[in-house]
PDB file of C-alpha atoms in Angstrom:
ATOM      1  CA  UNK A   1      -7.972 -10.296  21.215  1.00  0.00           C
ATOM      2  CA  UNK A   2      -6.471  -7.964  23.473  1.00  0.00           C
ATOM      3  CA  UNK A   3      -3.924  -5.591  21.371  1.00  0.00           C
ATOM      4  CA  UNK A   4      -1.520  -2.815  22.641  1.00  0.00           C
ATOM      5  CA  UNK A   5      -0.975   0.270  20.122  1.00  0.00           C
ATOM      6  CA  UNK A   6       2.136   2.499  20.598  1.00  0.00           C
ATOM      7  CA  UNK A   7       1.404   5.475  19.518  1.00  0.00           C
ATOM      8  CA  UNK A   8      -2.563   4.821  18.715  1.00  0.00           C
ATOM      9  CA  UNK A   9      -3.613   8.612  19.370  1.00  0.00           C
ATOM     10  CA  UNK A  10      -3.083   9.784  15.736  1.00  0.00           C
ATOM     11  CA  UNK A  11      -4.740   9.927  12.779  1.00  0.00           C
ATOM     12  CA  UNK A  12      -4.094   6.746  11.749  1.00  0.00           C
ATOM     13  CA  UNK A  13      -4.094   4.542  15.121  1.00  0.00           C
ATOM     14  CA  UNK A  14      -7.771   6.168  15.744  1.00  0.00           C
ATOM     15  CA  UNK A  15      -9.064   4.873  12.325  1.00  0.00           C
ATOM     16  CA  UNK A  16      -7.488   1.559  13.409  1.00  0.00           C
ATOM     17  CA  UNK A  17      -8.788   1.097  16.845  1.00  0.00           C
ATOM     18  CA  UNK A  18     -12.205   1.919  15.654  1.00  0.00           C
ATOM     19  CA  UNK A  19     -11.405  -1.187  13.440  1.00  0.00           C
ATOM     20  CA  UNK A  20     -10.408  -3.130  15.795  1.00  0.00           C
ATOM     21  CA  UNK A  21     -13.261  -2.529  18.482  1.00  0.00           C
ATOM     22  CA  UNK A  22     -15.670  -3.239  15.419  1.00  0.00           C
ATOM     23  CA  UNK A  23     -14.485  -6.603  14.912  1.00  0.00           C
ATOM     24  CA  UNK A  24     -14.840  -7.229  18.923  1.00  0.00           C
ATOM     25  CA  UNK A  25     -11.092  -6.787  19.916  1.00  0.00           C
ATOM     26  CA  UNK A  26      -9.854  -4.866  23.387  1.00  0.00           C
ATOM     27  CA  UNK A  27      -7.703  -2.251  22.867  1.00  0.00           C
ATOM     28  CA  UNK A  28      -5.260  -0.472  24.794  1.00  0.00           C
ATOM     29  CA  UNK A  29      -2.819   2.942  23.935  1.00  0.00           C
ATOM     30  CA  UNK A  30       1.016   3.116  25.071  1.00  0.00           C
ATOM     31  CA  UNK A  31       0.528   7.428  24.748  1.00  0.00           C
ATOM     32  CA  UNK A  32       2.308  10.058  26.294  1.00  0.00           C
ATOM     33  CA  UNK A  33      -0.714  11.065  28.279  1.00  0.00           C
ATOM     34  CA  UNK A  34      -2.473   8.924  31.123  1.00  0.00           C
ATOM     35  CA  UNK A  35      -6.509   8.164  30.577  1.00  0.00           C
ATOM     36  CA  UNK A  36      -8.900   5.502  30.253  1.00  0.00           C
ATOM     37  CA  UNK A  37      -7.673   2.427  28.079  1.00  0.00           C
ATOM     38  CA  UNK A  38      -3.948   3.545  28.206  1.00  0.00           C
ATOM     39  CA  UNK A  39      -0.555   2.968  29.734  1.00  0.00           C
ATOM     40  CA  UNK A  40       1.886   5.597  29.395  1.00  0.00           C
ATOM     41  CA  UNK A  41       5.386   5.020  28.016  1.00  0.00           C
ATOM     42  CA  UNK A  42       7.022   5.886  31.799  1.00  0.00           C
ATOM     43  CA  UNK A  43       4.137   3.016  32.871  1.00  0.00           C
ATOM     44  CA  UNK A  44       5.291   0.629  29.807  1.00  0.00           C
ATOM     45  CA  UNK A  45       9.053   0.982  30.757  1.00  0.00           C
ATOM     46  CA  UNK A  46       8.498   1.148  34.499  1.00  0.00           C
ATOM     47  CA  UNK A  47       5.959  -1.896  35.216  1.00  0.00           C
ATOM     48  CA  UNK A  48       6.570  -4.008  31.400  1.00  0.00           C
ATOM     49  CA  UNK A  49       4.183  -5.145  28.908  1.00  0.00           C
ATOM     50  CA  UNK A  50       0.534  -5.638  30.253  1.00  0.00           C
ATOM     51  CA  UNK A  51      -1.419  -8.919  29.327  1.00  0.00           C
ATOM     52  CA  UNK A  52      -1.714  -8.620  25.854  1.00  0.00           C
ATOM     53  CA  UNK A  53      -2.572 -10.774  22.895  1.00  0.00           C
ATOM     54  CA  UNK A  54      -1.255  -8.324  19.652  1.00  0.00           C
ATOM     55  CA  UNK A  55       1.165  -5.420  20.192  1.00  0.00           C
ATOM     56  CA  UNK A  56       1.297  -2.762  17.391  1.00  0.00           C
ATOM     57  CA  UNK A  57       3.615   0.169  16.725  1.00  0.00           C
ATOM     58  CA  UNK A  58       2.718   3.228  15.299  1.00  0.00           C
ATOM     59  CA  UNK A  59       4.477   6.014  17.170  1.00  0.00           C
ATOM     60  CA  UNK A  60       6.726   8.479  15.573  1.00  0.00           C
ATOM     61  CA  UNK A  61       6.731  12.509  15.087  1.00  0.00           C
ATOM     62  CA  UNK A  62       5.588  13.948  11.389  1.00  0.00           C
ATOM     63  CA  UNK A  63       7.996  13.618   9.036  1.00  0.00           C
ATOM     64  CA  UNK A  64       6.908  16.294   6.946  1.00  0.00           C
ATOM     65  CA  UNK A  65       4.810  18.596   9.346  1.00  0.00           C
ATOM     66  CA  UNK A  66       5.642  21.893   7.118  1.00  0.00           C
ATOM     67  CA  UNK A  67       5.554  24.156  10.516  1.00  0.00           C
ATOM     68  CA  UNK A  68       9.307  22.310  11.495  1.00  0.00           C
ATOM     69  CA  UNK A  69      12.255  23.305   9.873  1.00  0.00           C
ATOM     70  CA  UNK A  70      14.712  20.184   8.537  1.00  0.00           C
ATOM     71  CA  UNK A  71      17.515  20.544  11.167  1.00  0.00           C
ATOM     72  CA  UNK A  72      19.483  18.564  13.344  1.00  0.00           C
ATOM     73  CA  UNK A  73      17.348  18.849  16.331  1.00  0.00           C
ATOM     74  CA  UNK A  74      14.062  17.724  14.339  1.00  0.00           C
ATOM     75  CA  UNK A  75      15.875  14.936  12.599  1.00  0.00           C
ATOM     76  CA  UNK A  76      17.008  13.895  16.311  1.00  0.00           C
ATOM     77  CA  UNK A  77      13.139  13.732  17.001  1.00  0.00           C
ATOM     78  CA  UNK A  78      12.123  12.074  14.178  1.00  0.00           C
ATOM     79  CA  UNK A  79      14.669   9.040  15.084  1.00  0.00           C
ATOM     80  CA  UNK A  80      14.114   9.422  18.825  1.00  0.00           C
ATOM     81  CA  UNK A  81       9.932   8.986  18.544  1.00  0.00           C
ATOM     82  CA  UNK A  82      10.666   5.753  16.115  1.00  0.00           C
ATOM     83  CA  UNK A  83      13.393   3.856  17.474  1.00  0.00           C
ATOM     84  CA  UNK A  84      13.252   4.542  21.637  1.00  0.00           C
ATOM     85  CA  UNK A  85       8.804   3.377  21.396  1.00  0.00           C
ATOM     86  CA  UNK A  86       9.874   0.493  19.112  1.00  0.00           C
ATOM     87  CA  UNK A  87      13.096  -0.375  21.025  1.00  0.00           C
ATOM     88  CA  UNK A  88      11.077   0.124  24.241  1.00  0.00           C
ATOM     89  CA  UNK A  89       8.092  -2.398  23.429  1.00  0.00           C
ATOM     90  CA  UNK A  90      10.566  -5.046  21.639  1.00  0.00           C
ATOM     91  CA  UNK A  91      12.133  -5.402  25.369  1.00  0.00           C
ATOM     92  CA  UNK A  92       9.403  -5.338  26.696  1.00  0.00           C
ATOM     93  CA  UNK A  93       8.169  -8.088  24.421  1.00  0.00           C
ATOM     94  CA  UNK A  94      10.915  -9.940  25.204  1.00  0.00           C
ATOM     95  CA  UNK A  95      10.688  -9.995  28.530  1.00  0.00           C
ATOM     96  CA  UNK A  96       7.356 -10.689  29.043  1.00  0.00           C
ATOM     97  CA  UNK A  97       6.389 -14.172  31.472  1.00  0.00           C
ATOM     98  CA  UNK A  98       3.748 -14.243  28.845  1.00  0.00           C
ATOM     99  CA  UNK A  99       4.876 -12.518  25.029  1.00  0.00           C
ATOM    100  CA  UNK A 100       1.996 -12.005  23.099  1.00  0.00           C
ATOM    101  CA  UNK A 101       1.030 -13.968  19.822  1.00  0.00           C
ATOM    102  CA  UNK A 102       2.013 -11.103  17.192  1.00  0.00           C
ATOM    103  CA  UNK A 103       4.228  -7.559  16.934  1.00  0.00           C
ATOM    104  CA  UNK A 104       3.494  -5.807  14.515  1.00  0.00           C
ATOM    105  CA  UNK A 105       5.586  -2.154  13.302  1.00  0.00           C
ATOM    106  CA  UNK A 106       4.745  -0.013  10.500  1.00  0.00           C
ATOM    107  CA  UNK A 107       7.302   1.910   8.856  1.00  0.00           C
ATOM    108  CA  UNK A 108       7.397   3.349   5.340  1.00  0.00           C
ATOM    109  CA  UNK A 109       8.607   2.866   1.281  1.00  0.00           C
ATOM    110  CA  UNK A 110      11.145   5.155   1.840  1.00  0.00           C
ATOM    111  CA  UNK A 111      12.820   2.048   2.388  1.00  0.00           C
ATOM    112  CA  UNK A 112      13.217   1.852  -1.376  1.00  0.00           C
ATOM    113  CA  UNK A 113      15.642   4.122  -3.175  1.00  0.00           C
ATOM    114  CA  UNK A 114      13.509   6.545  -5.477  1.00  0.00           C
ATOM    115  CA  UNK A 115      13.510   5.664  -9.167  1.00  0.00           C
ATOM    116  CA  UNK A 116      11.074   6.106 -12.159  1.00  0.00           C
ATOM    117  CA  UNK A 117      12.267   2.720 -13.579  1.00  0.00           C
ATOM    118  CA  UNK A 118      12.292   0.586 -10.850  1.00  0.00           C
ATOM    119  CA  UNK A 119       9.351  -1.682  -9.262  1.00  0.00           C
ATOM    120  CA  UNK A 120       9.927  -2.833  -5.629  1.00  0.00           C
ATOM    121  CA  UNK A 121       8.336  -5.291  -4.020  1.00  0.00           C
ATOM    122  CA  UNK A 122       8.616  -6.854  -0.239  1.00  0.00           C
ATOM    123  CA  UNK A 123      11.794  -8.639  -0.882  1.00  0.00           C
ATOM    124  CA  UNK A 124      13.229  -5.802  -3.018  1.00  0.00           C
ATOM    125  CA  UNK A 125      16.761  -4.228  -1.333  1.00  0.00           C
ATOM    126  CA  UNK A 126      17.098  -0.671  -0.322  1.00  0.00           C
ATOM    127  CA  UNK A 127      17.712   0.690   3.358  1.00  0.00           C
ATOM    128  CA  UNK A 128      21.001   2.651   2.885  1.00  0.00           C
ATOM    129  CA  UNK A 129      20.788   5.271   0.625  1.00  0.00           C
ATOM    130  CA  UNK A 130      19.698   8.675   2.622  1.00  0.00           C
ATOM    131  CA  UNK A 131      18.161   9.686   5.587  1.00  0.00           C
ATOM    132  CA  UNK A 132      15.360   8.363   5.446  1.00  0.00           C
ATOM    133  CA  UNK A 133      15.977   5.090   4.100  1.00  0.00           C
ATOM    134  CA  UNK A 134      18.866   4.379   7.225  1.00  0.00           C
ATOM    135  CA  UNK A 135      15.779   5.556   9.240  1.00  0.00           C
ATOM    136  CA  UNK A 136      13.606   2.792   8.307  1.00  0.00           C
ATOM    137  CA  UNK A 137      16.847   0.344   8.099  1.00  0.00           C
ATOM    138  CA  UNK A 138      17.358   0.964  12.040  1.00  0.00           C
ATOM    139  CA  UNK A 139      13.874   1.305  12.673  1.00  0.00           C
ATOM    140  CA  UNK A 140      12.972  -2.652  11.497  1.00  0.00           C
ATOM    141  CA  UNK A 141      16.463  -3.252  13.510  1.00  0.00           C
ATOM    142  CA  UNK A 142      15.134  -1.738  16.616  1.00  0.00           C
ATOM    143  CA  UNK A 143      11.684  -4.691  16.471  1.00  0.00           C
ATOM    144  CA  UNK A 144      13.318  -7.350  16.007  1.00  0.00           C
ATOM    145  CA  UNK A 145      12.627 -10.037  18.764  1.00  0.00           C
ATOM    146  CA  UNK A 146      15.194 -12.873  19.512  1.00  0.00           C
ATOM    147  CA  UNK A 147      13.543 -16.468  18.709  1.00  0.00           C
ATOM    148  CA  UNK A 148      10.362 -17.361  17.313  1.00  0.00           C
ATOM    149  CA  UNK A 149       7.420 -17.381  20.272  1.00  0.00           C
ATOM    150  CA  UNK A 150       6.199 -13.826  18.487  1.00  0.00           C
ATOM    151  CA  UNK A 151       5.203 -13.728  15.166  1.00  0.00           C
ATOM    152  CA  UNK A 152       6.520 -10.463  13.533  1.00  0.00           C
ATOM    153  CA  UNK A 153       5.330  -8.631  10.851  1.00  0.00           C
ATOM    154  CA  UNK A 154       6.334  -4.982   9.617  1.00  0.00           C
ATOM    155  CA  UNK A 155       3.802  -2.876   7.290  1.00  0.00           C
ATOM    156  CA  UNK A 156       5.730  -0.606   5.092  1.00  0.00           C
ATOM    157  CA  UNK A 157       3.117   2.307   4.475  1.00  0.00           C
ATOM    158  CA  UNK A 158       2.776   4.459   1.630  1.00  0.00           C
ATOM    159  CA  UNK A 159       1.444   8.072   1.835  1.00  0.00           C
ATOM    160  CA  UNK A 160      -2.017   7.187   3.816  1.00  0.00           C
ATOM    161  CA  UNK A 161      -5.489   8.931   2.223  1.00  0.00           C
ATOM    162  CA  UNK A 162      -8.197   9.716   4.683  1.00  0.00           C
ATOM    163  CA  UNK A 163     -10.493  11.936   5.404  1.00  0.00           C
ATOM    164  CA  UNK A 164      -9.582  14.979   8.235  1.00  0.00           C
ATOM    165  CA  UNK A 165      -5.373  14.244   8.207  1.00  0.00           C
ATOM    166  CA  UNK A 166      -2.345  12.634   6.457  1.00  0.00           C
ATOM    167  CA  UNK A 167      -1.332  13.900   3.225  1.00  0.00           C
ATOM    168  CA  UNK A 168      -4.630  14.825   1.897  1.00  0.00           C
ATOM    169  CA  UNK A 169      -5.278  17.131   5.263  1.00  0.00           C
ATOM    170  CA  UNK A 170      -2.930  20.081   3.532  1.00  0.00           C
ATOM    171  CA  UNK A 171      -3.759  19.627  -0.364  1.00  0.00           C
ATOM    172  CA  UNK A 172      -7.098  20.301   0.200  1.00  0.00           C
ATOM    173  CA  UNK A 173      -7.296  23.754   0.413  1.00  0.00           C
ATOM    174  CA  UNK A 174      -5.204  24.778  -2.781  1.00  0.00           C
ATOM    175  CA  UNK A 175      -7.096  22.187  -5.017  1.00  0.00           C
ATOM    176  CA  UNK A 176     -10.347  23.288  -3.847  1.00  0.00           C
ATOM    177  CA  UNK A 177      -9.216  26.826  -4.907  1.00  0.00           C
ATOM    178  CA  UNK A 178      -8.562  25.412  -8.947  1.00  0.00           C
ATOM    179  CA  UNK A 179      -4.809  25.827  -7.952  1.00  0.00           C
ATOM    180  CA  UNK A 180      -3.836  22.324  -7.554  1.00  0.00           C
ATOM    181  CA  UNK A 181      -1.350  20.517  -9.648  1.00  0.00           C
ATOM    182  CA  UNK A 182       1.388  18.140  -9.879  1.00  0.00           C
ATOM    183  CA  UNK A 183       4.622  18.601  -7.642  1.00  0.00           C
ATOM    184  CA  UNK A 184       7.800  18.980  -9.140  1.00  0.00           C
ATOM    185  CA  UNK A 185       7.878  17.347 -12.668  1.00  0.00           C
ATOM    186  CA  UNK A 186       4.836  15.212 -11.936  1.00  0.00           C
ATOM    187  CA  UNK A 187       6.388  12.173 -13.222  1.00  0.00           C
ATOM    188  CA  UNK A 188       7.548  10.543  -9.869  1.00  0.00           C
ATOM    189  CA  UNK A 189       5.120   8.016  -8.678  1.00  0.00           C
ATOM    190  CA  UNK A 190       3.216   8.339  -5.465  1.00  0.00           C
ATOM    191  CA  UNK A 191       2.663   5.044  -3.950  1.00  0.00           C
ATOM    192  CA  UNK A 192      -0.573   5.742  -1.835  1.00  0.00           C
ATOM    193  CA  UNK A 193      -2.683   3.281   0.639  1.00  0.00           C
ATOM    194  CA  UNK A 194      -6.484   4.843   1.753  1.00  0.00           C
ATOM    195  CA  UNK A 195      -6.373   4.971   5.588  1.00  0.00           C
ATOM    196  CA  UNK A 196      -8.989   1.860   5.620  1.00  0.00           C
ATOM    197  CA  UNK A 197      -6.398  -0.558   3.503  1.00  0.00           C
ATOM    198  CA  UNK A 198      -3.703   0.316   6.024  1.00  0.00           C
ATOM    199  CA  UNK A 199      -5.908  -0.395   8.877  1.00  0.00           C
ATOM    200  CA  UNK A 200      -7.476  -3.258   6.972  1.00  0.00           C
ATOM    201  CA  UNK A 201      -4.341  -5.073   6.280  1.00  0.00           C
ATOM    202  CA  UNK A 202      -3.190  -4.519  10.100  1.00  0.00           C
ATOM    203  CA  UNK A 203      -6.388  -5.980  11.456  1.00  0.00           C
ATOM    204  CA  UNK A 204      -5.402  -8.975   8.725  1.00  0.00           C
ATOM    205  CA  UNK A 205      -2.087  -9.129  10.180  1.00  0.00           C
ATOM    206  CA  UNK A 206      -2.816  -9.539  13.815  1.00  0.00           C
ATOM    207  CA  UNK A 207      -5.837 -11.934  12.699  1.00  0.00           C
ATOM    208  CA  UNK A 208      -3.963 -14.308  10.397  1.00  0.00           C
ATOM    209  CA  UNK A 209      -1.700 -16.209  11.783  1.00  0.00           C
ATOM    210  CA  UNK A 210      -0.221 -17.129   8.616  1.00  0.00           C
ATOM    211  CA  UNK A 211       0.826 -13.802   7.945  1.00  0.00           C
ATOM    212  CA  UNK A 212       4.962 -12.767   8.514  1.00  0.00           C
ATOM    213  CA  UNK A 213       7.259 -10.467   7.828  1.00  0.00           C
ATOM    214  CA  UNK A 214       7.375  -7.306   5.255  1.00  0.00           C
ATOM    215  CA  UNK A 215       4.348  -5.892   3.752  1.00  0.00           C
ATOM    216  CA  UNK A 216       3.876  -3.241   1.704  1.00  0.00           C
ATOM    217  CA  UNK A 217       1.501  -0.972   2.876  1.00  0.00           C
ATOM    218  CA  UNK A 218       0.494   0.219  -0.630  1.00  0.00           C
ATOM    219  CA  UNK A 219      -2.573   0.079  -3.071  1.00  0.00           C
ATOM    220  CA  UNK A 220      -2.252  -2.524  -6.156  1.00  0.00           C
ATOM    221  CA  UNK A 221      -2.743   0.334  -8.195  1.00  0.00           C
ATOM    222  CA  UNK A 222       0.750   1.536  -7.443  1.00  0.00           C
ATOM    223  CA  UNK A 223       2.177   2.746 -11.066  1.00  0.00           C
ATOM    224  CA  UNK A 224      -0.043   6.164 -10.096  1.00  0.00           C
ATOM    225  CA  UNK A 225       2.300   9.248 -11.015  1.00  0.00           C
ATOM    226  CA  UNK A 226       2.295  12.396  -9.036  1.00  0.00           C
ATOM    227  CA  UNK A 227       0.673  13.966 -11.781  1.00  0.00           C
ATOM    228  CA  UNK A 228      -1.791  11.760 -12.378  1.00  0.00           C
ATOM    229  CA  UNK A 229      -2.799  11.836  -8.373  1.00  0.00           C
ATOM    230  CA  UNK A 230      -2.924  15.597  -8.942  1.00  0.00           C
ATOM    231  CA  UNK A 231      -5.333  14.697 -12.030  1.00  0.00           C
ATOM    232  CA  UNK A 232      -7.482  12.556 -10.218  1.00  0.00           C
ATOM    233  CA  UNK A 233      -7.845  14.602  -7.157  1.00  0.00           C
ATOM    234  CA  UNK A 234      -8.813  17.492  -9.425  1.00  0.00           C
ATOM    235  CA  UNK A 235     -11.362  15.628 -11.206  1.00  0.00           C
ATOM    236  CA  UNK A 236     -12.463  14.234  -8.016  1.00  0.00           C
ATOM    237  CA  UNK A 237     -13.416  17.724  -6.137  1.00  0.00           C
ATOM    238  CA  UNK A 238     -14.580  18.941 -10.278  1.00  0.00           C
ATOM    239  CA  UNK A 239     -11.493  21.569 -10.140  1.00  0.00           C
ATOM    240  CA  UNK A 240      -8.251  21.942 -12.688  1.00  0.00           C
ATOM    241  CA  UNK A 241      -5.379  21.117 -11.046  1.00  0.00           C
ATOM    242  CA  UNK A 242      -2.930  21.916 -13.878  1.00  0.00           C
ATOM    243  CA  UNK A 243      -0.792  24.682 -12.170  1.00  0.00           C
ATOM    244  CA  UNK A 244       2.844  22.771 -10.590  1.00  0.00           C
ATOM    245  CA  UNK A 245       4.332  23.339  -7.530  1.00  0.00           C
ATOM    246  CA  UNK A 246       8.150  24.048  -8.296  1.00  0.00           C
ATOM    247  CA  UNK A 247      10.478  21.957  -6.918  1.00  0.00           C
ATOM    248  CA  UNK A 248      12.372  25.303  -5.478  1.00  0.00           C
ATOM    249  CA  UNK A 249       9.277  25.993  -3.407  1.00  0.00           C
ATOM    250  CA  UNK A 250       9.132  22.266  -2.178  1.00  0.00           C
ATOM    251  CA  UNK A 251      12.471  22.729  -1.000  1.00  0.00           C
ATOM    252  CA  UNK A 252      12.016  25.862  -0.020  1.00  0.00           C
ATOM    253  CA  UNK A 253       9.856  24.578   2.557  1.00  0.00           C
ATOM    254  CA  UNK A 254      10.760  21.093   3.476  1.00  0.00           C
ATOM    255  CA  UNK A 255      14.607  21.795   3.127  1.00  0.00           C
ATOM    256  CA  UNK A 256      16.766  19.527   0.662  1.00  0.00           C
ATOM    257  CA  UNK A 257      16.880  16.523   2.075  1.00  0.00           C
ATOM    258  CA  UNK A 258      13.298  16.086   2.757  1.00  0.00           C
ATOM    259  CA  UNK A 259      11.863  17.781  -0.364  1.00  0.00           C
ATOM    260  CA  UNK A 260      13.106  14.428  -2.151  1.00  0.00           C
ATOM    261  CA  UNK A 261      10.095  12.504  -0.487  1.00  0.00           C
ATOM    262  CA  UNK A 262       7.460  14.493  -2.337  1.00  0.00           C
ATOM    263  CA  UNK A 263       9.981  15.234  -5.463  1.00  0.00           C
ATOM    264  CA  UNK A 264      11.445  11.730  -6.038  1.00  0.00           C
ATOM    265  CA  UNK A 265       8.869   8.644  -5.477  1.00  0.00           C
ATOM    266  CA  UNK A 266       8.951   4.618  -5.685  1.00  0.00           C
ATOM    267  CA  UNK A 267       6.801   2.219  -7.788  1.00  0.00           C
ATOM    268  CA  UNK A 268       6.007  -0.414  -4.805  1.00  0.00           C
ATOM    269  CA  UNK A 269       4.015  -3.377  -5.549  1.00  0.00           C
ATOM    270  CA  UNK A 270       1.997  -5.123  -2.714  1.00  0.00           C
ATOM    271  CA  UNK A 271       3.007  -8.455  -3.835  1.00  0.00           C
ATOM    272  CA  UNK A 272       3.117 -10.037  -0.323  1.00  0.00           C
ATOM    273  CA  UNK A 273       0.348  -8.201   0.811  1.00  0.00           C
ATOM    274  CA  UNK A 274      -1.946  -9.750  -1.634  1.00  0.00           C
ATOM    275  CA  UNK A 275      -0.484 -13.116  -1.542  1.00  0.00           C
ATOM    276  CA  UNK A 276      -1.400 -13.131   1.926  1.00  0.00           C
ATOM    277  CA  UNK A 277      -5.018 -13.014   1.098  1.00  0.00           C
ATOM    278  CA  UNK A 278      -5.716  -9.191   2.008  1.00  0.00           C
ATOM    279  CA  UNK A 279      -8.849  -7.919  -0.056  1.00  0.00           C
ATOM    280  CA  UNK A 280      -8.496  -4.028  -0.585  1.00  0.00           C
ATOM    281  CA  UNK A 281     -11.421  -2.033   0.291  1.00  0.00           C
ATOM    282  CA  UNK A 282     -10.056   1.174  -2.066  1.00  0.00           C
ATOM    283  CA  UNK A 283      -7.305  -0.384  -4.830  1.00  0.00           C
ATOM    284  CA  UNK A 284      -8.077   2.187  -7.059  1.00  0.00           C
ATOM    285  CA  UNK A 285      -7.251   5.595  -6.834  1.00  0.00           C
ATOM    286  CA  UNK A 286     -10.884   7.534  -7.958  1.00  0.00           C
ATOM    287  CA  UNK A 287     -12.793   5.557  -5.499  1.00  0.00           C
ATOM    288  CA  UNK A 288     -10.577   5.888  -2.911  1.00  0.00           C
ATOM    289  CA  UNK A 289     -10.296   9.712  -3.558  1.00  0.00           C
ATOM    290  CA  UNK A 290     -13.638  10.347  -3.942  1.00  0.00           C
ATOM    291  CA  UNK A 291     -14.483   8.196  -0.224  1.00  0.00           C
ATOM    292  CA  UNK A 292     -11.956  10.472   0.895  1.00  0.00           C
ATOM    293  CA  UNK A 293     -13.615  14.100   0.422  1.00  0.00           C
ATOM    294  CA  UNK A 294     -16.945  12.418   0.299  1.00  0.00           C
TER     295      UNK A 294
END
């Protein structure tokens, strides 16, 4: 199939095109830079939506890149680089002679207001609680397509494991160094996906044409604790990881209001997901972990 990736540049849209050129699909990048296989978004918005099969969304700036400070103007970015790409290829979707078979968006659990006694699952509410939550709310607004000639699916992603970025890319270092350890109190869960899952259940998305509406983007093994991640990824790398990060220092860092995605965490279930028929590659946490730094 041919598939169109907003935003396929990163760290996890190159793990998924090598997926997807693997199992013999063509794929081409919406990116803000011109080169071979790619469209930029000026092209996208200027000329429309090139022949395509699959689109997928993944564009949007770093939520918590640690080297921003939380203000207005980085909030403003944060919306802008999710809602203008997925706004941009909806339209373009819909006004295509020809729309493709499937669009696909990935957002994330922050959907789902943080709790330690809660489980979510796909059809669980949330959306309108904080920032971040709206965010998503307005993002899944922004893709939806009039009528039914697209199928549409939306992947909501927990924090993504892989080797040389996403979360793992910064705790590293300190656990290497024996001075790892739980975040805060340790007791909020951490609902985690390994960078192949979240690739693996795209590819399923785009291939399955059973396959509709909300995933969660999250491994089965989803009742893992911050504490216990800090545990495993200790044991993993054969170092302690015993000493906490305060929460002051977390906010300290992250500001307030964005401190409360690594302080305060969701126990998602990937009910849908695995209804679906999606086989995980990593569903438990040591194997994944241990692929990961491998």
């Amino acid at each position: 199939m041919r598939v169109l990736v907003g935003g396929g540049s990163g760290f996890i849209g190159t793990a998924l095109t090598q997926l997807l050129k693997a199992r013999g699909h063509e794929v081409t990048l919406v990116s803000r830079q011109p080169g071979p296989s790619r469209i930029t978004w000026n092209e996208l918005s200027r000329l429309g939506l090139p022949g395509c099969d699959v689109v997928i969304n993944l564009a949007g700036e770093n939520i918590l890149n640690p080297l921003r400070r939380w203000n207005e103007t980085f909030q403003k970015e944060v919306l802008a680089s999710r809602l203008d790409t997925t706004h941009m290829l909806a339209e373009a979707i819909s006004k295509a002679s020809q729309p493709p078979r499937a669009w696909i968006l990935v957002t994330g659990v922050a959907y789902y207001q943080p709790s330690l006694t809660e489980e979510y699952d796909e059809d669980s509410p949330g959306g309108n609680f904080d920032f971040f939550s709206n965010l998503v709310t307005k993002w899944e607004a922004a893709a939806k397509l009039p009528g039914d000639s697209t199928r549409q699916v939306v992947v909501r992603s927990g924090i993504v494991l892989g080797r040389g970025g996403g979360a793992i890319g910064h705790m590293l270092l300190p656990f290497r160094m024996g001075l790892g350890g739980p975040i805060g109190s340790g007791h909020q869960f951490f609902p985690w996906i390994h960078i192949g899952d979240l690739a693996g259940i795209l590819n399923h998305a785009l291939e399955a044409n059973h396959v509709q509406g909300v995933l969660n983007g999250v491994a089965p093994a989803s009742t893992t604790t911050n504490a216990e991640f800090a545990q495993a990824l200790g044991a993993a790398l054969g170092r302690p990881a015993f000493i906490p990060v305060p929460s002051t220092v977390v906010q300290a860092i992250f500001g307030q209001e964005r401190a409360i995605m690594l302080l305060e965490g969701q126990k998602v279930i990937p009910r849908r997901t695995l209804a679906t028929g999606y086989q995980y590659s990593f569903p438990e946490l040591g194997a994944a972990l241990k692929d990961v730094i491998a």
